[in-house]
């Protein structure tokens, strides 16, 4: 049988104040007023701009992975062109991430915990940056393999290429979606004013 102490809310030993349990509603951030269509577009600019680049990466990845899975290159695409497609994806992703980490993430990190390194943002701090590291670890292996194929040091085997892509495909797709969602209007407006958003480089 439960005691009275177990059935009652916790009480502070020093103040005698009853500490009621925190509900999920109380944990949630306060609701913000609805945005006008113009305001939403301004706040959502970062997400739309990011998704424009990410969609290119998704298409390129799908082209390569479909070929690696089926064992056949796309119709009309020669071996050299196919290898260059893979190397181009890696080059563009590397440049994209370097720009983000140099010019964009430091500005966002001033207020958004999702972009704060060094533990400043709590449990989820810099998850997107950690994903960058995981992506590049996989890209390095794939780039080395494609370059050896391109230089004639080894023959391209689609099964090997698929194995290389499988090492970083899951984290890549998660990152492409999560980064866009994080930069969506409903999240960004919690940290920045409209004027501040307009000044964020993107």
Steps between C-alpha positions, in 0.01 A plus 500: 500500500642841400579746775359851519842637404499291183154621404569869565690747276864558595564775754815712522675418831602862551202702386209265550384587147325218318683409176232389257616268219572678172256408225589459132305817425716695746819362346398607149613844378233770510278528195587786269252715309429392142718640225373685197582346162771761449653439843499124448679539168767718660554262791496196270760645263786309659321165472398559139849606400654200676253257346585631152856371541395187686267398220795497261689272739198269530467467121869433450508244782192323361658476154814343641330272751245371249783404267704344779198294612394386153850450363424719199593859424225738383424475129738712296743558788852376434736369764706821520186712529363272771820519705508877457140517625608333823808717543293810425249410773782468751665824391177699515405358840843585637478859374144533631598383848809721510289806420244405765757445772695815416229756431153372593516275806698746717229763448219256574686368805474837673140414582412152373618205714486266199810669361696556821822306540686425821194384692346847528173383353436208732432140402425573134777756458676492165325183384503642149875562526555145622305377200740694278790303650325167447411592142856601416641183650288301255570737212875463544482126441272538200715775349813289532328209326360713216835668440677165477237391247538829312879461488479143375647352817197275546183410313168640615285242674147616572473276807810666648362845424171413670688378807688831510177698471326295767756616757368857491169497315277485806668790680509705178126474438422564865720808489351638179149482648585601857698807402216634286245433775720673759517808278125506441298809588330349806836427664708799387240752619554380858854636493523784248303809409408565137773761468757259641395223261542731203862559600593132533730404208352231281 
